[in-house]
GROMACS .gro file of C-alpha atoms in nm:
model
  502
    1MET     CA    1   2.857   3.772   3.055
    2ASN     CA    2   2.815   3.443   3.226
    3ASP     CA    3   2.770   3.119   3.060
    4HIS     CA    4   2.394   3.134   3.096
    5LYS     CA    5   2.381   3.487   2.937
    6LYS     CA    6   2.395   3.414   2.579
    7ARG     CA    7   2.162   3.688   2.392
    8VAL     CA    8   2.323   3.934   2.158
    9VAL     CA    9   2.165   4.217   1.968
   10ILE     CA   10   2.339   4.402   1.701
   11LEU     CA   11   2.235   4.734   1.633
   12GLY     CA   12   2.266   4.836   1.273
   13GLY     CA   13   2.347   4.633   0.953
   14GLY     CA   14   2.577   4.747   0.680
   15THR     CA   15   2.870   4.562   0.585
   16ALA     CA   16   3.011   4.610   0.954
   17GLY     CA   17   2.724   4.469   1.123
   18TRP     CA   18   2.671   4.170   0.912
   19ILE     CA   19   3.059   4.088   0.928
   20THR     CA   20   3.003   4.084   1.303
   21ALA     CA   21   2.696   3.880   1.286
   22ASN     CA   22   2.871   3.617   1.066
   23LEU     CA   23   3.186   3.626   1.292
   24MET     CA   24   2.984   3.542   1.606
   25ALA     CA   25   2.748   3.304   1.450
   26THR     CA   26   3.059   3.116   1.314
   27HIS     CA   27   3.279   3.110   1.639
   28TRP     CA   28   2.980   3.062   1.872
   29LYS     CA   29   2.813   2.765   1.682
   30ASP     CA   30   2.642   2.518   1.887
   31LYS     CA   31   2.687   2.724   2.198
   32GLY     CA   32   2.356   2.826   2.251
   33PHE     CA   33   2.374   3.196   2.125
   34ASP     CA   34   2.066   3.370   2.031
   35ILE     CA   35   2.198   3.648   1.795
   36THR     CA   36   1.954   3.925   1.656
   37LEU     CA   37   2.059   4.207   1.415
   38VAL     CA   38   1.820   4.499   1.432
   39GLU     CA   39   1.822   4.757   1.163
   40SER     CA   40   1.610   5.075   1.097
   41PRO     CA   41   1.406   5.092   0.785
   42ASP     CA   42   1.441   5.467   0.810
   43ILE     CA   43   1.809   5.519   0.848
   44GLY     CA   44   2.042   5.481   0.542
   45ILE     CA   45   2.371   5.295   0.531
   46ILE     CA   46   2.690   5.498   0.427
   47GLY     CA   47   2.826   5.215   0.244
   48VAL     CA   48   3.080   5.409   0.034
   49GLY     CA   49   3.380   5.163   0.125
   50GLU     CA   50   3.422   4.966  -0.179
   51GLY     CA   51   3.792   4.838  -0.118
   52SER     CA   52   3.960   4.614   0.134
   53THR     CA   53   4.273   4.481   0.241
   54PRO     CA   54   4.386   4.115   0.241
   55PRO     CA   55   4.226   4.023   0.567
   56LEU     CA   56   3.885   4.010   0.416
   57LYS     CA   57   3.986   3.696   0.227
   58GLY     CA   58   4.056   3.537   0.562
   59PHE     CA   59   3.717   3.641   0.712
   60MET     CA   60   3.537   3.477   0.387
   61ASP     CA   61   3.741   3.155   0.450
   62VAL     CA   62   3.635   3.165   0.820
   63ILE     CA   63   3.259   3.194   0.764
   64GLY     CA   64   3.294   2.934   0.495
   65VAL     CA   65   3.237   3.142   0.151
   66LYS     CA   66   3.405   3.081  -0.167
   67GLU     CA   67   3.501   3.357  -0.401
   68SER     CA   68   3.305   3.219  -0.657
   69GLU     CA   69   2.990   3.229  -0.430
   70TRP     CA   70   3.032   3.602  -0.348
   71MET     CA   71   3.241   3.798  -0.584
   72PRO     CA   72   3.013   3.768  -0.884
   73GLU     CA   73   2.694   3.859  -0.682
   74CYS     CA   74   2.890   4.174  -0.547
   75ASN     CA   75   3.060   4.285  -0.901
   76ALA     CA   76   3.384   4.236  -0.711
   77THR     CA   77   3.731   4.251  -0.851
   78TYR     CA   78   4.073   4.170  -0.719
   79LYS     CA   79   4.319   4.436  -0.561
   80VAL     CA   80   4.696   4.380  -0.517
   81GLY     CA   81   4.759   4.727  -0.410
   82ILE     CA   82   4.707   5.122  -0.431
   83THR     CA   83   4.859   5.333  -0.683
   84PHE     CA   84   4.902   5.696  -0.556
   85LYS     CA   85   4.930   5.964  -0.820
   86ASP     CA   86   5.038   6.320  -0.783
   87TRP     CA   87   5.097   6.319  -0.408
   88SER     CA   88   5.452   6.423  -0.490
   89THR     CA   89   5.579   6.670  -0.707
   90LYS     CA   90   5.939   6.553  -0.693
   91PRO     CA   91   6.065   6.424  -1.037
   92GLY     CA   92   6.053   6.048  -1.078
   93PHE     CA   93   5.828   6.001  -0.779
   94THR     CA   94   5.512   6.139  -0.902
   95GLU     CA   95   5.354   5.795  -0.882
   96TYR     CA   96   5.403   5.472  -0.680
   97VAL     CA   97   5.235   5.162  -0.564
   98HIS     CA   98   5.179   5.052  -0.186
   99PRO     CA   99   5.186   4.676  -0.276
  100PHE     CA  100   5.014   4.396  -0.093
  101LEU     CA  101   5.321   4.149  -0.051
  102ALA     CA  102   5.350   3.823  -0.219
  103GLN     CA  103   5.593   3.561  -0.118
  104PRO     CA  104   5.817   3.594  -0.411
  105ASP     CA  105   5.895   3.947  -0.274
  106GLN     CA  106   6.120   3.803  -0.008
  107PHE     CA  107   6.370   3.749  -0.272
  108THR     CA  108   6.361   4.119  -0.400
  109ALA     CA  109   6.276   4.302  -0.080
  110PRO     CA  110   6.627   4.291   0.059
  111ALA     CA  111   6.743   4.494  -0.262
  112PHE     CA  112   6.481   4.754  -0.194
  113PHE     CA  113   6.586   4.799   0.173
  114HIS     CA  114   6.947   4.806   0.076
  115ASN     CA  115   6.906   5.059  -0.226
  116SER     CA  116   6.670   5.298  -0.056
  117PHE     CA  117   6.887   5.299   0.273
  118LEU     CA  118   7.196   5.384   0.077
  119ARG     CA  119   7.019   5.628  -0.134
  120ARG     CA  120   6.924   5.813   0.190
  121LYS     CA  121   7.300   5.841   0.250
  122GLY     CA  122   7.347   5.998  -0.082
  123VAL     CA  123   7.428   5.707  -0.289
  124ASP     CA  124   7.293   5.689  -0.655
  125LEU     CA  125   7.106   5.382  -0.652
  126GLU     CA  126   6.738   5.294  -0.782
  127GLY     CA  127   6.514   5.379  -0.483
  128HIS     CA  128   6.162   5.370  -0.610
  129PRO     CA  129   5.953   5.082  -0.475
  130ASP     CA  130   5.774   4.989  -0.794
  131HIS     CA  131   6.097   4.824  -0.911
  132PHE     CA  132   6.100   4.575  -0.629
  133PHE     CA  133   5.757   4.405  -0.597
  134LEU     CA  134   5.534   4.155  -0.786
  135ALA     CA  135   5.207   4.357  -0.742
  136THR     CA  136   5.341   4.675  -0.931
  137GLU     CA  137   5.422   4.409  -1.236
  138MET     CA  138   5.076   4.253  -1.195
  139ILE     CA  139   4.895   4.597  -1.196
  140ARG     CA  140   5.101   4.717  -1.508
  141GLN     CA  141   5.006   4.367  -1.693
  142LYS     CA  142   4.636   4.368  -1.545
  143LEU     CA  143   4.674   4.034  -1.392
  144ALA     CA  144   4.469   3.855  -1.112
  145PRO     CA  145   4.659   3.742  -0.804
  146VAL     CA  146   4.519   3.370  -0.796
  147THR     CA  147   4.815   3.145  -0.788
  148PRO     CA  148   4.804   2.833  -0.999
  149GLU     CA  149   4.890   2.479  -0.858
  150ASN     CA  150   5.236   2.504  -1.035
  151PHE     CA  151   5.345   2.813  -0.861
  152PRO     CA  152   5.398   2.733  -0.478
  153PHE     CA  153   5.391   3.095  -0.345
  154GLU     CA  154   5.128   3.281  -0.188
  155ILE     CA  155   5.016   3.639  -0.284
  156ALA     CA  156   4.824   3.859  -0.038
  157TYR     CA  157   4.541   4.025  -0.215
  158GLY     CA  158   4.209   4.219  -0.122
  159TYR     CA  159   3.904   4.295  -0.324
  160HIS     CA  160   3.706   4.578  -0.465
  161PHE     CA  161   3.314   4.534  -0.425
  162ASP     CA  162   2.982   4.688  -0.410
  163SER     CA  163   2.947   4.751  -0.054
  164GLY     CA  164   2.559   4.741  -0.068
  165LEU     CA  165   2.556   4.427  -0.237
  166LEU     CA  166   2.803   4.253  -0.006
  167GLY     CA  167   2.617   4.379   0.288
  168LYS     CA  168   2.298   4.202   0.140
  169PHE     CA  169   2.501   3.893   0.056
  170LEU     CA  170   2.650   3.881   0.428
  171ALA     CA  171   2.319   3.908   0.560
  172ARG     CA  172   2.173   3.593   0.383
  173VAL     CA  173   2.483   3.412   0.511
  174ALA     CA  174   2.419   3.509   0.854
  175GLU     CA  175   2.052   3.402   0.858
  176LYS     CA  176   2.147   3.063   0.724
  177LYS     CA  177   2.388   3.051   1.038
  178GLY     CA  178   2.087   3.143   1.250
  179VAL     CA  179   2.106   3.493   1.295
  180LYS     CA  180   1.769   3.654   1.329
  181TYR     CA  181   1.667   3.989   1.148
  182LYS     CA  182   1.448   4.242   1.299
  183SER     CA  183   1.359   4.555   1.102
  184ALA     CA  184   1.275   4.823   1.364
  185THR     CA  185   1.389   5.185   1.470
  186VAL     CA  186   1.555   5.216   1.820
  187THR     CA  187   1.430   5.529   1.985
  188ASP     CA  188   1.544   5.477   2.351
  189VAL     CA  189   1.837   5.321   2.514
  190LEU     CA  190   1.788   5.230   2.907
  191LEU     CA  191   2.068   5.169   3.147
  192ASP     CA  192   2.046   4.976   3.476
  193THR     CA  193   2.202   5.100   3.802
  194GLN     CA  194   2.534   4.975   3.730
  195GLY     CA  195   2.547   5.178   3.396
  196ASN     CA  196   2.519   4.873   3.184
  197ILE     CA  197   2.269   4.878   2.889
  198ASP     CA  198   1.951   4.712   3.035
  199CYS     CA  199   1.732   4.717   2.718
  200LEU     CA  200   1.633   4.886   2.379
  201LYS     CA  201   1.302   5.039   2.308
  202THR     CA  202   1.176   5.065   1.950
  203ALA     CA  203   0.930   5.286   1.769
  204GLU     CA  204   0.732   4.982   1.694
  205GLY     CA  205   0.669   4.928   2.089
  206GLU     CA  206   0.901   4.638   2.138
  207THR     CA  207   1.170   4.597   2.424
  208LEU     CA  208   1.478   4.429   2.310
  209LYS     CA  209   1.700   4.271   2.607
  210ALA     CA  210   2.038   4.118   2.563
  211ASP     CA  211   2.359   4.055   2.760
  212LEU     CA  212   2.582   4.196   2.497
  213TYR     CA  213   2.481   4.496   2.263
  214VAL     CA  214   2.675   4.549   1.961
  215ASP     CA  215   2.670   4.915   1.829
  216SER     CA  216   2.690   4.920   1.470
  217SER     CA  217   2.482   5.226   1.418
  218GLY     CA  218   2.731   5.433   1.233
  219PHE     CA  219   2.880   5.755   1.311
  220ARG     CA  220   2.582   5.813   1.555
  221GLY     CA  221   2.729   5.581   1.787
  222GLN     CA  222   2.385   5.537   1.938
  223LEU     CA  223   2.489   5.294   2.216
  224ILE     CA  224   2.870   5.365   2.269
  225GLN     CA  225   2.873   5.736   2.230
  226GLN     CA  226   2.491   5.855   2.318
  227ALA     CA  227   2.386   5.597   2.574
  228LEU     CA  228   2.716   5.505   2.736
  229LYS     CA  229   2.880   5.853   2.697
  230VAL     CA  230   3.209   5.707   2.594
  231PRO     CA  231   3.430   6.001   2.460
  232PHE     CA  232   3.534   6.051   2.115
  233GLN     CA  233   3.902   6.147   2.032
  234SER     CA  234   3.902   6.358   1.717
  235CYS     CA  235   4.199   6.346   1.473
  236ALA     CA  236   4.066   6.660   1.312
  237GLU     CA  237   4.381   6.858   1.368
  238SER     CA  238   4.604   6.624   1.192
  239LEU     CA  239   4.343   6.489   0.942
  240PHE     CA  240   4.166   6.769   0.774
  241ASN     CA  241   3.932   6.576   0.562
  242ASP     CA  242   3.560   6.559   0.652
  243SER     CA  243   3.358   6.545   0.332
  244ALA     CA  244   3.331   6.332   0.011
  245VAL     CA  245   3.153   6.365  -0.318
  246VAL     CA  246   3.070   6.026  -0.491
  247PHE     CA  247   2.995   5.935  -0.878
  248ALA     CA  248   2.981   5.612  -1.046
  249THR     CA  249   3.125   5.601  -1.392
  250GLU     CA  250   3.127   5.330  -1.684
  251GLN     CA  251   3.372   5.040  -1.661
  252GLU     CA  252   3.650   5.036  -1.913
  253GLU     CA  253   3.688   4.725  -2.130
  254SER     CA  254   3.986   4.609  -1.908
  255TYR     CA  255   4.107   4.717  -1.568
  256ALA     CA  256   4.392   4.660  -1.339
  257PRO     CA  257   4.369   4.516  -0.981
  258HIS     CA  258   4.424   4.816  -0.795
  259THR     CA  259   4.279   5.110  -0.651
  260ILE     CA  260   4.383   5.455  -0.776
  261SER     CA  261   4.421   5.743  -0.551
  262THR     CA  262   4.494   6.061  -0.715
  263ALA     CA  263   4.573   6.382  -0.539
  264LEU     CA  264   4.373   6.691  -0.627
  265LYS     CA  265   4.362   7.057  -0.520
  266TYR     CA  266   4.176   7.006  -0.192
  267GLY     CA  267   4.213   6.627  -0.106
  268TRP     CA  268   4.236   6.322  -0.313
  269ALA     CA  269   4.011   6.100  -0.538
  270TRP     CA  270   3.961   5.720  -0.545
  271LYS     CA  271   3.903   5.531  -0.839
  272ILE     CA  272   3.793   5.167  -0.789
  273PRO     CA  273   3.721   4.928  -1.042
  274LEU     CA  274   3.406   4.699  -1.026
  275THR     CA  275   3.280   4.441  -1.285
  276ASN     CA  276   2.993   4.672  -1.388
  277ARG     CA  277   3.132   5.025  -1.313
  278ASN     CA  278   3.383   5.253  -1.148
  279GLY     CA  279   3.347   5.387  -0.810
  280ASN     CA  280   3.485   5.732  -0.783
  281GLY     CA  281   3.496   5.956  -0.496
  282TYR     CA  282   3.663   6.287  -0.387
  283VAL     CA  283   3.757   6.318  -0.019
  284TYR     CA  284   3.830   6.666   0.074
  285SER     CA  285   3.826   6.935   0.352
  286SER     CA  286   3.532   7.155   0.401
  287ARG     CA  287   3.755   7.398   0.586
  288PHE     CA  288   3.946   7.485   0.256
  289VAL     CA  289   3.678   7.420  -0.014
  290ASP     CA  290   3.292   7.438  -0.013
  291ASP     CA  291   3.113   7.146  -0.144
  292ASP     CA  292   2.986   7.300  -0.484
  293LYS     CA  293   3.337   7.389  -0.575
  294ALA     CA  294   3.472   7.045  -0.471
  295GLU     CA  295   3.206   6.865  -0.683
  296THR     CA  296   3.288   7.097  -0.986
  297GLU     CA  297   3.671   7.006  -0.939
  298PHE     CA  298   3.584   6.641  -0.917
  299ARG     CA  299   3.342   6.652  -1.235
  300GLN     CA  300   3.628   6.824  -1.421
  301HIS     CA  301   3.877   6.535  -1.306
  302LEU     CA  302   3.646   6.286  -1.432
  303GLY     CA  303   3.543   6.451  -1.760
  304LEU     CA  304   3.191   6.497  -1.636
  305LEU     CA  305   3.136   6.878  -1.646
  306ASP     CA  306   2.868   6.863  -1.901
  307SER     CA  307   2.714   6.533  -1.756
  308ASP     CA  308   2.400   6.509  -1.564
  309VAL     CA  309   2.515   6.220  -1.352
  310GLU     CA  310   2.395   6.269  -0.999
  311ALA     CA  311   2.652   6.322  -0.730
  312ARG     CA  312   2.627   6.196  -0.373
  313ARG     CA  313   2.763   6.397  -0.095
  314LEU     CA  314   2.885   6.274   0.251
  315LYS     CA  315   3.008   6.413   0.565
  316PHE     CA  316   3.224   6.217   0.808
  317LYS     CA  317   3.418   6.276   1.124
  318VAL     CA  318   3.784   6.126   1.164
  319GLY     CA  319   3.889   5.976   1.524
  320ARG     CA  320   3.787   5.689   1.759
  321VAL     CA  321   3.616   5.639   2.074
  322GLU     CA  322   3.825   5.597   2.387
  323GLN     CA  323   3.670   5.270   2.460
  324HIS     CA  324   3.553   5.002   2.195
  325TRP     CA  325   3.443   4.783   2.452
  326ALA     CA  326   3.248   4.963   2.738
  327LYS     CA  327   3.011   4.777   2.995
  328ASN     CA  328   2.813   4.531   2.808
  329CYS     CA  329   2.855   4.715   2.475
  330LEU     CA  330   3.102   4.656   2.177
  331ALA     CA  331   3.138   4.912   1.901
  332VAL     CA  332   3.229   4.829   1.570
  333GLY     CA  333   3.255   5.014   1.235
  334LEU     CA  334   3.196   5.380   1.215
  335SER     CA  335   3.058   5.379   1.576
  336GLN     CA  336   3.407   5.287   1.704
  337GLY     CA  337   3.587   5.516   1.479
  338PHE     CA  338   3.696   5.622   1.128
  339ILE     CA  339   4.040   5.689   0.974
  340GLU     CA  340   3.956   5.825   0.647
  341PRO     CA  341   3.945   5.552   0.347
  342LEU     CA  342   4.283   5.631   0.204
  343GLU     CA  343   4.423   5.303   0.285
  344ALA     CA  344   4.085   5.100   0.285
  345THR     CA  345   4.128   4.983   0.659
  346ALA     CA  346   3.766   5.013   0.787
  347LEU     CA  347   3.656   4.649   0.723
  348ASP     CA  348   3.962   4.501   0.868
  349MET     CA  349   3.920   4.705   1.202
  350VAL     CA  350   3.572   4.549   1.235
  351GLN     CA  351   3.722   4.211   1.169
  352GLU     CA  352   3.988   4.257   1.432
  353THR     CA  353   3.755   4.405   1.678
  354VAL     CA  354   3.508   4.141   1.684
  355THR     CA  355   3.752   3.855   1.663
  356ARG     CA  356   3.963   3.971   1.952
  357PHE     CA  357   3.645   4.031   2.139
  358ILE     CA  358   3.539   3.662   2.072
  359GLU     CA  359   3.874   3.533   2.193
  360ALA     CA  360   3.838   3.738   2.512
  361TYR     CA  361   3.506   3.602   2.568
  362ASN     CA  362   3.594   3.236   2.486
  363ASN     CA  363   3.913   3.262   2.733
  364GLY     CA  364   3.667   3.375   3.003
  365ASN     CA  365   3.803   3.710   3.003
  366TYR     CA  366   3.500   3.928   3.043
  367THR     CA  367   3.645   4.132   3.309
  368ASP     CA  368   3.785   4.496   3.349
  369LYS     CA  369   4.153   4.369   3.320
  370TYR     CA  370   4.100   4.208   2.988
  371ARG     CA  371   3.845   4.486   2.869
  372LYS     CA  372   4.151   4.728   2.916
  373GLU     CA  373   4.387   4.504   2.729
  374PHE     CA  374   4.135   4.466   2.447
  375ASN     CA  375   4.066   4.850   2.420
  376ASP     CA  376   4.435   4.926   2.448
  377ARG     CA  377   4.506   4.684   2.159
  378ILE     CA  378   4.238   4.793   1.931
  379SER     CA  379   4.296   5.167   1.999
  380GLY     CA  380   4.670   5.105   1.911
  381ARG     CA  381   4.582   4.968   1.578
  382PHE     CA  382   4.363   5.266   1.534
  383ASP     CA  383   4.650   5.513   1.626
  384ALA     CA  384   4.890   5.335   1.404
  385VAL     CA  385   4.681   5.349   1.090
  386ARG     CA  386   4.611   5.721   1.177
  387ASP     CA  387   4.984   5.805   1.191
  388TYR     CA  388   5.056   5.600   0.858
  389ILE     CA  389   4.758   5.806   0.702
  390VAL     CA  390   4.876   6.156   0.860
  391CYS     CA  391   5.227   6.076   0.710
  392HIS     CA  392   5.083   6.055   0.348
  393TYR     CA  393   4.982   6.453   0.394
  394ARG     CA  394   5.266   6.543   0.618
  395ILE     CA  395   5.554   6.462   0.376
  396THR     CA  396   5.353   6.610   0.068
  397SER     CA  397   5.569   6.841  -0.175
  398ARG     CA  398   5.246   6.976  -0.318
  399SER     CA  399   5.193   7.362  -0.268
  400ASP     CA  400   4.937   7.433  -0.504
  401SER     CA  401   4.671   7.551  -0.253
  402ASP     CA  402   4.649   7.640   0.121
  403TYR     CA  403   4.502   7.274   0.174
  404TRP     CA  404   4.835   7.120   0.089
  405ILE     CA  405   5.044   7.384   0.257
  406ALA     CA  406   4.871   7.339   0.579
  407ASN     CA  407   4.928   6.963   0.558
  408GLY     CA  408   5.294   6.986   0.467
  409SER     CA  409   5.363   7.240   0.752
  410ASN     CA  410   5.132   7.065   1.000
  411GLU     CA  411   5.304   7.031   1.335
  412LYS     CA  412   4.999   6.888   1.535
  413ILE     CA  413   5.107   6.520   1.444
  414SER     CA  414   5.165   6.236   1.723
  415PRO     CA  415   5.501   6.212   1.906
  416SER     CA  416   5.535   5.872   1.747
  417LEU     CA  417   5.508   5.977   1.391
  418ARG     CA  418   5.747   6.254   1.475
  419ALA     CA  419   5.994   5.988   1.599
  420ILE     CA  420   5.954   5.809   1.284
  421LEU     CA  421   6.021   6.100   1.056
  422MET     CA  422   6.325   6.220   1.246
  423SER     CA  423   6.480   5.878   1.237
  424TRP     CA  424   6.419   5.868   0.843
  425MET     CA  425   6.552   6.213   0.799
  426ALA     CA  426   6.865   6.101   1.001
  427GLY     CA  427   6.924   5.849   0.754
  428LYS     CA  428   6.857   5.580   1.015
  429ASN     CA  429   6.696   5.231   0.963
  430ILE     CA  430   6.346   5.305   1.105
  431THR     CA  431   6.266   4.917   1.167
  432ASP     CA  432   6.374   4.953   1.547
  433GLU     CA  433   6.185   5.300   1.577
  434LEU     CA  434   5.880   5.130   1.452
  435LEU     CA  435   5.883   4.872   1.700
  436ASP     CA  436   5.975   5.107   1.983
  437GLN     CA  437   5.660   5.354   1.870
  438LYS     CA  438   5.436   5.024   1.819
  439LEU     CA  439   5.359   5.166   1.462
  440ASP     CA  440   5.421   4.826   1.322
  441VAL     CA  441   5.100   4.670   1.462
  442TYR     CA  442   4.907   4.740   1.145
  443PHE     CA  443   5.140   4.840   0.866
  444PRO     CA  444   5.463   4.661   0.848
  445ASN     CA  445   5.820   4.802   0.801
  446VAL     CA  446   5.794   4.773   0.435
  447SER     CA  447   5.485   4.951   0.393
  448TRP     CA  448   5.640   5.254   0.583
  449ASN     CA  449   5.957   5.225   0.362
  450CYS     CA  450   5.739   5.211   0.045
  451LEU     CA  451   5.536   5.547   0.161
  452LEU     CA  452   5.857   5.749   0.244
  453THR     CA  453   6.050   5.633  -0.061
  454GLY     CA  454   5.764   5.638  -0.305
  455LYS     CA  455   5.705   5.998  -0.227
  456GLY     CA  456   6.067   6.068  -0.279
  457ILE     CA  457   6.188   6.138   0.065
  458TYR     CA  458   6.571   6.134  -0.040
  459PRO     CA  459   6.835   6.387  -0.083
  460PRO     CA  460   6.814   6.563  -0.406
  461GLN     CA  461   6.923   6.390  -0.716
  462GLU     CA  462   7.193   6.661  -0.776
  463GLN     CA  463   7.345   6.556  -0.434
  464LEU     CA  464   7.380   6.176  -0.488
  465ARG     CA  465   7.716   6.015  -0.567
  466PRO     CA  466   7.800   5.697  -0.749
  467GLY     CA  467   7.810   5.389  -0.532
  468ASN     CA  468   8.103   5.141  -0.517
  469GLU     CA  469   8.092   4.786  -0.615
  470LEU     CA  470   7.946   4.686  -0.264
  471ALA     CA  471   7.657   4.958  -0.296
  472ASN     CA  472   7.585   4.820  -0.642
  473LYS     CA  473   7.565   4.463  -0.528
  474TYR     CA  474   7.198   4.428  -0.650
  475LYS     CA  475   7.153   4.427  -1.031
  476MET     CA  476   6.817   4.589  -1.115
  477GLU     CA  477   6.799   4.380  -1.466
  478ASP     CA  478   6.822   4.056  -1.276
  479ILE     CA  479   6.539   4.178  -1.026
  480HIS     CA  480   6.333   4.279  -1.314
  481GLU     CA  481   6.368   3.952  -1.498
  482PHE     CA  482   6.279   3.760  -1.161
  483ILE     CA  483   5.950   3.972  -1.117
  484ARG     CA  484   5.886   3.939  -1.501
  485ARG     CA  485   5.901   3.552  -1.484
  486CYS     CA  486   5.692   3.520  -1.176
  487ALA     CA  487   5.409   3.737  -1.345
  488LEU     CA  488   5.422   3.478  -1.629
  489ASN     CA  489   5.223   3.234  -1.402
  490PHE     CA  490   4.901   3.448  -1.381
  491LYS     CA  491   4.587   3.482  -1.565
  492SER     CA  492   4.452   3.808  -1.692
  493HIS     CA  493   4.220   3.990  -1.440
  494GLN     CA  494   3.931   3.955  -1.674
  495GLU     CA  495   3.985   3.597  -1.751
  496GLN     CA  496   3.977   3.517  -1.387
  497LEU     CA  497   3.681   3.718  -1.308
  498GLN     CA  498   3.497   3.539  -1.584
  499LEU     CA  499   3.616   3.203  -1.448
  500LEU     CA  500   3.432   3.267  -1.139
  501ARG     CA  501   3.102   3.304  -1.309
  502GLN     CA  502   3.107   2.966  -1.480
   0.00000   0.00000   0.00000
């Protein structure tokens, strides 16, 4: 894409399309870019993702949007982590939090690593991650992660939101930045003699030409997969889930800043608090249960067996394309891939993909060499997320259905994940192994340790022996008191959300 070629067409809206439009309009401001987003009025948006990881805050900062501007409009709440319930049957480990990290955790995390490492060696020390991180206490007390001026520490946090409302909000922001919107249905994609996309034909009789095409068309992958024939690498052998059923339920009077993931018989259920409702979904595998039975199980879980609340059913495929940037096309969102929503990584993948592409273009690196580096980087992040998600299932101790038995005995996992699990079971420090396997490019060492310790991957309690003075160098009462004092600095979740509306 030479300097005189500055036309961009984004095919598809939704949150992914509008995140892309905003990032490009912001980074390429005053550089003569003509950015158009084309969205079909006849094709619906998946839009079930209602949670994020901390990088979404950075995105809002980049495009110049304050929390007070977007959160009330999108019924948004704060998120400091994910609580996993009933994923493990091991006593004392049936529930744990995967925390977003806070700066004060640097004072308590060493104790977590020390205790959990020695517990794997058979020493009887507290090794459950919930005792060591501020996020867990904030969830327990239902506190908002917005730091006051007198508390000089940063806290990483994400959000929960109505994805439909967020997409509409981002559309308005993008249009103010000069992005053009066109309502049209693309029916044909024409290629030139070099195999690049030449133009798009619409049902309305228009021809859309650009120098760069962004595929945000969802699972269809209308440009990257259908037109350019970029192969799709399925993860179905290691991630069995392919379906979801979704309900909205009434909100409670108060709610904690976390997503809840509860393991059920054939998958897991999310519960996401918004200011006006709860978002609920059951992610399951159609190989092990039919849709009607899954919906009945989920209704029972929610106490809705006798309710006429309508369910929404979804199908999805897990995996990624082999190339996220092919020819003159960049794939974002579901068109580039999807690793199920267990850790709410989808929007961060969009941000990373678009940001890295913009960097490559700004550096003049619109060449085959840099395209390969870009694709390897993005694929590496997808694969690291895949391994982390697969690990949730592979280390399960549940055996109450064929689904969980198959997950717990599945040998079709990546060599990189196998190396991590072997290292852990051998009692080794997995830090170096994570680096060697390039699995720390998304989830850091502490996240992997929380996952494995939170599910109780330790020797049985009866095999543990008391530790000596050196082993017991960290006093749990001191750690608990430090975390308790840190938590005194924060407002309640409800109070902070109300302040945003003033």
